[in-house]
Short mmCIF file of C-alpha atoms in Angstrom, two decimals:
data_model
loop_
_atom_site.label_atom_id
_atom_site.label_comp_id
_atom_site.label_asym_id
_atom_site.label_seq_id
_atom_site.Cartn_x
_atom_site.Cartn_y
_atom_site.Cartn_z
CA UNK A 1 34.80 -1.20 12.95
CA UNK A 2 33.18 0.79 16.18
CA UNK A 3 30.21 0.23 17.73
CA UNK A 4 29.36 3.30 19.58
CA UNK A 5 27.53 5.76 17.25
CA UNK A 6 25.33 2.77 16.55
CA UNK A 7 24.97 2.51 20.93
CA UNK A 8 24.57 6.49 20.61
CA UNK A 9 22.14 6.64 18.43
CA UNK A 10 20.08 3.72 19.11
CA UNK A 11 20.20 5.06 23.08
CA UNK A 12 19.44 8.44 21.41
CA UNK A 13 15.90 6.66 20.67
CA UNK A 14 15.41 5.55 23.49
CA UNK A 15 15.48 8.56 26.33
CA UNK A 16 12.95 9.91 23.51
CA UNK A 17 10.49 6.78 23.51
CA UNK A 18 11.23 5.65 20.02
CA UNK A 19 13.33 2.83 20.17
CA UNK A 20 11.95 -0.34 18.70
CA UNK A 21 11.92 -4.01 18.81
CA UNK A 22 10.28 -6.52 17.05
CA UNK A 23 7.30 -8.50 19.38
CA UNK A 24 5.99 -12.12 19.25
CA UNK A 25 1.64 -11.66 17.78
CA UNK A 26 -1.06 -11.07 20.39
CA UNK A 27 -4.18 -10.35 20.98
CA UNK A 28 -7.05 -9.88 18.33
CA UNK A 29 -6.57 -8.43 15.09
CA UNK A 30 -7.55 -5.41 14.29
CA UNK A 31 -3.90 -3.88 13.11
CA UNK A 32 -2.83 -6.54 10.46
CA UNK A 33 -3.67 -5.78 6.79
CA UNK A 34 -5.00 -9.27 5.81
CA UNK A 35 -8.16 -7.59 5.58
CA UNK A 36 -9.90 -10.23 3.74
CA UNK A 37 -8.72 -13.13 5.94
CA UNK A 38 -6.76 -14.72 3.41
CA UNK A 39 -3.80 -15.36 4.47
CA UNK A 40 -4.59 -18.89 6.50
CA UNK A 41 -6.81 -19.27 3.08
CA UNK A 42 -6.64 -23.34 2.65
CA UNK A 43 -7.80 -22.92 -0.82
CA UNK A 44 -4.12 -20.82 -1.70
CA UNK A 45 -2.63 -23.41 1.18
CA UNK A 46 -4.47 -25.69 -0.41
CA UNK A 47 -2.86 -24.27 -4.85
CA UNK A 48 0.85 -24.15 -3.47
CA UNK A 49 1.17 -27.94 -1.44
CA UNK A 50 0.11 -28.85 -4.97
CA UNK A 51 2.93 -27.01 -6.67
CA UNK A 52 5.14 -28.35 -4.60
CA UNK A 53 3.96 -31.71 -4.67
CA UNK A 54 4.35 -31.51 -8.14
CA UNK A 55 7.82 -30.11 -8.35
CA UNK A 56 7.54 -26.00 -8.28
CA UNK A 57 10.66 -25.33 -6.42
CA UNK A 58 10.68 -23.17 -3.24
CA UNK A 59 14.20 -20.87 -4.44
CA UNK A 60 14.14 -19.12 -7.65
CA UNK A 61 17.37 -19.70 -7.95
CA UNK A 62 18.23 -16.40 -9.39
CA UNK A 63 16.92 -12.57 -10.72
CA UNK A 64 14.07 -12.63 -13.72
CA UNK A 65 17.11 -12.17 -16.19
CA UNK A 66 18.85 -14.87 -15.48
CA UNK A 67 18.01 -18.83 -14.38
CA UNK A 68 14.98 -16.94 -12.05
CA UNK A 69 12.39 -16.22 -14.54
CA UNK A 70 10.56 -19.27 -13.81
CA UNK A 71 6.52 -20.37 -15.60
CA UNK A 72 4.60 -19.13 -12.91
CA UNK A 73 5.91 -15.87 -12.49
CA UNK A 74 4.40 -16.06 -16.82
CA UNK A 75 1.58 -17.28 -15.60
CA UNK A 76 0.87 -15.13 -12.43
CA UNK A 77 1.56 -11.94 -14.81
CA UNK A 78 -0.01 -13.16 -17.68
CA UNK A 79 -3.57 -13.73 -15.08
CA UNK A 80 -3.18 -10.22 -13.63
CA UNK A 81 -2.51 -8.31 -16.93
CA UNK A 82 -6.08 -10.13 -17.79
CA UNK A 83 -7.85 -9.59 -14.41
CA UNK A 84 -6.66 -6.62 -14.20
CA UNK A 85 -7.61 -5.75 -17.62
CA UNK A 86 -3.55 -4.17 -18.57
CA UNK A 87 -1.60 -4.91 -21.22
CA UNK A 88 1.07 -6.20 -19.03
CA UNK A 89 2.46 -7.07 -15.85
CA UNK A 90 5.09 -7.09 -13.20
CA UNK A 91 5.72 -9.42 -10.19
CA UNK A 92 8.08 -7.56 -7.43
CA UNK A 93 9.44 -8.56 -4.45
CA UNK A 94 7.08 -5.80 -2.74
CA UNK A 95 5.37 -2.43 -2.72
CA UNK A 96 7.98 -1.00 -1.68
CA UNK A 97 10.50 -2.96 -3.95
CA UNK A 98 8.23 -1.88 -6.94
CA UNK A 99 7.97 1.20 -5.70
CA UNK A 100 11.50 2.05 -5.98
CA UNK A 101 12.23 0.70 -8.96
CA UNK A 102 8.64 2.20 -10.42
CA UNK A 103 9.81 5.90 -9.69
CA UNK A 104 13.45 5.55 -9.65
CA UNK A 105 13.13 3.74 -13.57
CA UNK A 106 10.29 5.94 -15.66
CA UNK A 107 10.40 9.15 -15.11
CA UNK A 108 13.25 10.78 -16.77
CA UNK A 109 15.39 13.30 -16.42
CA UNK A 110 12.97 16.65 -17.68
CA UNK A 111 10.41 15.15 -16.38
CA UNK A 112 8.15 16.11 -12.69
CA UNK A 113 6.67 13.52 -10.84
CA UNK A 114 4.09 15.83 -8.68
CA UNK A 115 3.20 12.91 -5.19
CA UNK A 116 1.11 13.66 -2.53
CA UNK A 117 2.50 14.81 0.24
CA UNK A 118 1.17 11.57 2.33
CA UNK A 119 2.25 9.35 -0.05
CA UNK A 120 3.95 6.44 1.26
CA UNK A 121 7.94 6.18 2.12
CA UNK A 122 8.50 3.84 -1.04
CA UNK A 123 7.66 6.46 -3.06
CA UNK A 124 9.88 8.96 -1.28
CA UNK A 125 12.63 6.49 -1.82
CA UNK A 126 12.40 6.32 -5.32
CA UNK A 127 11.79 9.54 -6.10
CA UNK A 128 15.03 10.36 -4.06
CA UNK A 129 16.83 7.96 -6.86
CA UNK A 130 14.78 9.40 -9.87
CA UNK A 131 16.74 11.87 -12.37
CA UNK A 132 12.92 13.92 -12.80
CA UNK A 133 12.13 16.38 -10.81
CA UNK A 134 9.48 15.84 -7.85
CA UNK A 135 7.18 18.03 -5.09
CA UNK A 136 4.48 16.83 -3.00
CA UNK A 137 0.79 18.57 -3.54
CA UNK A 138 -1.79 19.04 -0.47
CA UNK A 139 -3.04 15.84 0.45
CA UNK A 140 -5.81 14.65 -2.22
CA UNK A 141 -6.63 18.47 -2.94
CA UNK A 142 -6.64 18.44 -6.94
CA UNK A 143 -5.94 21.92 -7.65
CA UNK A 144 -2.21 21.66 -5.62
CA UNK A 145 -1.49 18.58 -7.74
CA UNK A 146 -3.01 21.24 -10.67
CA UNK A 147 -0.77 24.42 -9.43
CA UNK A 148 2.10 22.50 -9.11
CA UNK A 149 2.12 21.38 -12.88
CA UNK A 150 1.38 25.55 -13.89
CA UNK A 151 4.29 26.65 -11.98
CA UNK A 152 6.99 24.12 -13.34
CA UNK A 153 4.89 24.31 -17.14
CA UNK A 154 5.17 29.04 -16.36
CA UNK A 155 9.53 28.04 -15.43
CA UNK A 156 9.83 25.92 -18.59
CA UNK A 157 8.95 22.85 -17.80
CA UNK A 158 8.39 20.32 -20.83
CA UNK A 159 8.65 17.23 -20.10
CA UNK A 160 6.72 14.75 -19.36
CA UNK A 161 3.99 15.11 -16.34
CA UNK A 162 3.43 12.09 -13.06
CA UNK A 163 0.98 12.16 -11.16
CA UNK A 164 1.37 10.01 -8.41
CA UNK A 165 -1.24 9.01 -5.23
CA UNK A 166 -2.15 6.05 -3.30
CA UNK A 167 -5.84 5.41 -4.34
CA UNK A 168 -6.41 4.65 -0.39
CA UNK A 169 -4.86 6.46 2.32
CA UNK A 170 -2.92 3.08 5.48
CA UNK A 171 -3.19 5.99 8.14
CA UNK A 172 -6.27 7.68 7.17
CA UNK A 173 -8.77 5.27 5.22
CA UNK A 174 -9.29 8.18 2.79
CA UNK A 175 -9.74 7.87 -1.01
CA UNK A 176 -8.17 9.72 -3.57
CA UNK A 177 -10.25 12.48 -6.26
CA UNK A 178 -9.74 9.84 -8.52
CA UNK A 179 -12.08 11.21 -11.79
CA UNK A 180 -11.13 14.63 -11.01
CA UNK A 181 -7.18 13.38 -10.87
CA UNK A 182 -7.87 11.62 -14.37
CA UNK A 183 -9.17 14.59 -16.04
CA UNK A 184 -6.19 16.20 -14.83
CA UNK A 185 -4.07 13.99 -16.45
CA UNK A 186 -5.90 13.80 -19.34
CA UNK A 187 -5.62 18.33 -19.38
CA UNK A 188 -1.69 17.14 -18.92
CA UNK A 189 -0.87 14.53 -21.32
CA UNK A 190 -0.04 12.89 -17.69
CA UNK A 191 0.75 9.70 -16.18
CA UNK A 192 -1.04 8.49 -13.85
CA UNK A 193 0.48 6.57 -11.18
CA UNK A 194 -2.21 4.82 -8.65
CA UNK A 195 -0.51 2.77 -5.35
CA UNK A 196 -3.84 0.27 -4.51
CA UNK A 197 -1.84 -1.43 -1.75
CA UNK A 198 -4.86 -0.91 0.37
CA UNK A 199 -7.98 -0.65 -2.68
CA UNK A 200 -6.99 -4.37 -3.91
CA UNK A 201 -9.34 -6.80 -2.76
CA UNK A 202 -11.50 -4.88 -1.26
CA UNK A 203 -13.29 -2.07 -3.68
CA UNK A 204 -14.37 -2.06 -7.18
CA UNK A 205 -15.67 -5.14 -9.00
CA UNK A 206 -14.16 -8.37 -8.68
CA UNK A 207 -12.02 -6.42 -5.63
CA UNK A 208 -10.02 -4.88 -8.71
CA UNK A 209 -9.72 -1.46 -6.52
CA UNK A 210 -11.12 1.40 -6.49
CA UNK A 211 -9.30 2.51 -9.54
CA UNK A 212 -11.30 0.10 -12.05
CA UNK A 213 -12.98 2.48 -14.04
CA UNK A 214 -9.61 4.23 -15.00
CA UNK A 215 -9.08 -0.09 -17.13
CA UNK A 216 -6.88 0.18 -19.39
CA UNK A 217 -5.87 3.44 -20.34
CA UNK A 218 -2.75 4.22 -22.19
CA UNK A 219 -2.40 7.05 -19.60
CA UNK A 220 -2.34 4.77 -15.85
CA UNK A 221 -0.46 2.51 -14.06
CA UNK A 222 -1.63 0.45 -10.71
CA UNK A 223 0.65 -1.23 -8.61
CA UNK A 224 -1.60 -3.97 -6.36
CA UNK A 225 0.17 -5.40 -3.54
CA UNK A 226 -0.53 -8.94 -2.40
CA UNK A 227 0.68 -8.80 0.82
CA UNK A 228 -2.76 -7.21 2.30
CA UNK A 229 -6.59 -8.21 0.86
CA UNK A 230 -4.66 -10.76 -1.57
CA UNK A 231 -3.17 -12.25 1.58
CA UNK A 232 0.07 -13.50 0.37
CA UNK A 233 3.43 -11.67 -0.29
CA UNK A 234 4.86 -8.98 -3.70
CA UNK A 235 3.10 -6.84 -5.40
CA UNK A 236 2.32 -6.38 -9.06
CA UNK A 237 2.99 -3.07 -11.70
CA UNK A 238 0.66 -2.50 -13.67
CA UNK A 239 0.42 -0.50 -16.74
CA UNK A 240 1.25 -0.34 -20.74
CA UNK A 241 3.52 -2.42 -22.70
CA UNK A 242 6.18 -0.85 -23.25
CA UNK A 243 6.54 0.50 -19.43
CA UNK A 244 6.92 -2.85 -18.37
CA UNK A 245 9.79 -3.91 -21.03
CA UNK A 246 11.34 -0.50 -19.93
CA UNK A 247 10.85 -1.81 -15.84
CA UNK A 248 12.21 -5.25 -17.01
CA UNK A 249 15.61 -3.82 -18.98
CA UNK A 250 16.24 -0.53 -16.96
CA UNK A 251 14.68 -0.89 -12.86
CA UNK A 252 17.91 -2.18 -11.14
CA UNK A 253 15.62 -3.11 -8.36
CA UNK A 254 14.33 -5.62 -10.61
CA UNK A 255 16.94 -6.49 -12.63
CA UNK A 256 19.85 -7.05 -9.29
CA UNK A 257 17.46 -8.50 -7.06
CA UNK A 258 17.10 -12.23 -6.59
CA UNK A 259 13.71 -13.45 -8.31
CA UNK A 260 10.79 -14.51 -6.14
CA UNK A 261 9.73 -17.83 -5.04
CA UNK A 262 7.78 -19.57 -8.03
CA UNK A 263 5.16 -20.78 -5.36
CA UNK A 264 4.56 -17.75 -4.17
CA UNK A 265 3.97 -17.27 -7.18
CA UNK A 266 1.30 -19.39 -7.47
CA UNK A 267 0.01 -18.35 -4.41
CA UNK A 268 -0.57 -14.50 -6.10
CA UNK A 269 -2.09 -16.37 -8.37
CA UNK A 270 -4.00 -18.71 -6.34
CA UNK A 271 -5.24 -15.76 -4.27
CA UNK A 272 -5.83 -13.36 -7.30
CA UNK A 273 -8.80 -16.12 -8.17
CA UNK A 274 -9.97 -16.05 -4.69
CA UNK A 275 -10.84 -12.12 -4.73
CA UNK A 276 -12.15 -12.42 -7.48
CA UNK A 277 -15.73 -14.69 -6.86
CA UNK A 278 -15.11 -13.32 -2.58
CA UNK A 279 -17.77 -11.00 -3.11
CA UNK A 280 -19.44 -12.37 0.08
CA UNK A 281 -15.75 -11.92 2.12
CA UNK A 282 -16.34 -8.28 1.54
CA UNK A 283 -20.17 -8.56 2.40
CA UNK A 284 -18.83 -9.03 6.26
CA UNK A 285 -16.16 -7.21 5.60
CA UNK A 286 -18.58 -3.69 4.75
CA UNK A 287 -20.72 -5.69 7.53
CA UNK A 288 -17.94 -5.20 10.28
CA UNK A 289 -17.41 -1.64 8.90
CA UNK A 290 -20.86 -0.33 10.27
CA UNK A 291 -20.39 -2.09 13.62
CA UNK A 292 -17.55 -0.03 13.84
CA UNK A 293 -19.35 3.43 12.96
CA UNK A 294 -21.63 2.31 15.87
CA UNK A 295 -19.99 0.68 18.22
CA UNK A 296 -16.56 3.07 17.23
CA UNK A 297 -16.55 6.02 15.76
CA UNK A 298 -20.05 7.04 16.96
CA UNK A 299 -19.25 6.89 20.55
CA UNK A 300 -15.73 8.41 20.35
CA UNK A 301 -17.28 11.40 17.52
CA UNK A 302 -15.26 9.95 15.43
CA UNK A 303 -16.83 9.86 11.44
CA UNK A 304 -18.42 7.32 9.88
CA UNK A 305 -15.52 4.98 8.88
CA UNK A 306 -15.47 5.86 4.71
CA UNK A 307 -12.84 2.30 4.15
CA UNK A 308 -12.16 -0.51 6.67
CA UNK A 309 -9.06 1.15 8.29
CA UNK A 310 -10.55 3.92 10.94
CA UNK A 311 -7.44 6.56 12.17
CA UNK A 312 -8.46 7.61 16.10
CA UNK A 313 -6.12 10.83 15.88
CA UNK A 314 -5.16 11.90 19.55
CA UNK A 315 -2.47 14.48 18.92
CA UNK A 316 -0.40 13.76 21.84
CA UNK A 317 2.75 10.81 21.04
CA UNK A 318 3.06 9.18 24.58
CA UNK A 319 -0.89 9.52 24.79
CA UNK A 320 -0.95 7.73 22.18
CA UNK A 321 1.76 5.46 22.83
CA UNK A 322 0.21 4.68 25.77
CA UNK A 323 -3.28 3.76 24.62
CA UNK A 324 -1.95 1.45 21.68
CA UNK A 325 -0.06 -0.97 24.92
CA UNK A 326 -3.20 -0.24 27.47
CA UNK A 327 -5.50 -2.18 24.38
CA UNK A 328 -2.55 -4.25 24.15
CA UNK A 329 -2.92 -5.56 27.54
CA UNK A 330 -6.75 -5.40 27.16
CA UNK A 331 -5.84 -8.36 24.42
CA UNK A 332 -6.18 -5.77 21.30
CA UNK A 333 -3.17 -5.55 18.51
CA UNK A 334 -3.86 -2.17 18.05
CA UNK A 335 -0.66 0.14 17.53
CA UNK A 336 -0.26 3.74 18.00
CA UNK A 337 1.27 5.66 14.94
CA UNK A 338 3.45 8.50 15.61
CA UNK A 339 5.93 11.07 13.25
CA UNK A 340 7.93 10.53 11.09
CA UNK A 341 5.21 8.15 9.81
CA UNK A 342 1.71 10.61 10.69
CA UNK A 343 2.27 14.36 9.88
CA UNK A 344 3.74 16.78 13.99
CA UNK A 345 0.83 16.32 16.38
CA UNK A 346 -1.64 13.78 14.28
CA UNK A 347 0.18 11.01 16.84
CA UNK A 348 -3.08 8.25 16.51
CA UNK A 349 -4.27 5.03 16.69
CA UNK A 350 -4.53 3.08 13.89
CA UNK A 351 -7.70 0.63 13.68
CA UNK A 352 -7.58 -2.08 10.91
CA UNK A 353 -10.90 -3.93 10.36
CA UNK A 354 -10.13 -7.85 9.17
CA UNK A 355 -11.83 -10.81 8.82
CA UNK A 356 -9.59 -12.37 11.55
CA UNK A 357 -12.31 -10.22 13.98
CA UNK A 358 -15.98 -10.83 14.49
CA UNK A 359 -18.34 -7.94 15.83
CA UNK A 360 -18.53 -9.34 19.47
CA UNK A 361 -14.67 -8.43 19.02
CA UNK A 362 -15.86 -4.86 17.01
CA UNK A 363 -18.08 -4.32 19.93
CA UNK A 364 -15.32 -5.06 22.79
CA UNK A 365 -12.74 -2.61 21.37
CA UNK A 366 -15.01 0.51 21.07
CA UNK A 367 -16.41 -0.56 25.24
CA UNK A 368 -12.51 -0.71 25.99
CA UNK A 369 -11.98 2.48 23.80
CA UNK A 370 -14.35 4.36 25.84
CA UNK A 371 -12.93 3.28 29.09
CA UNK A 372 -9.13 3.89 28.67
CA UNK A 373 -10.20 7.04 26.12
CA UNK A 374 -12.02 8.66 28.75
#
């Protein structure tokens, strides 16, 4: 196999300033999704240590449909279904695999998927594998969703409609209009698929997410990733039992994957217990958000943050990456985000508030941002 095509493509990326490389963690954390600081939580760590001590294996040994199904997986799924108030749950290795399984499997030929234009790349990849038709609605524009559905119906579409959104968008920090989308879904007899990746643990009663007001509806499927505010790894697809059973039987990303470690199922189960009792952590994160509004947003002329994610949109790719580099050199772990992750002309700094940083860090970041962007 010749390496020339790969070498030339990498060289092209480097010439355009697009070549990526892995780097060690450094600086104060304003980049991770460990919003509640639970990735190093001693209670979760002790739950895993106790599981090791009683003989829970590190590896699963196979797919869930072979010998890889462990009591820890089933215990986690039962706990998640009860916590998120749904009929059933399915544990997947990560959110990307979960979205891939969900969208490539549940929408059927003759159905229509209407997804928000800013929805995660994993949904786009799942849609590419789906037999259903798909269109993308303007971001957070319920009328755009309705218009796409009406056009499809006028053109003879008769299948089921699947409305797909993130509850909290990871690059903009804004929230989907869930109440209005739920009304649209009810009116159209549509399924509502809600990716709670950045909402779980941070919002809703006991951290159940922004979709908690739609608990138990027969037409709602939620995805709760475990690797962000929950601090561990994996993802939980929650919804009606019939859909979970269908995924177990037909989702290739589930059937042909080695099951997640039983120890990670233990960790995720302990993380559910932690977020259920984490009102104090959520309050601290809210205080940090207030600090950031005063120290970062107001001086830069930005609106008050709507969540723990604050985008500082600079527009130009080079300016965003240069600002990120300067902040990193000053000891702040902040990353520049540019197309294709975000739309052209909206390159930005993504500031992620986590409990791994405190008020003093936020104030110092505000000072440094003003200096760099001046």
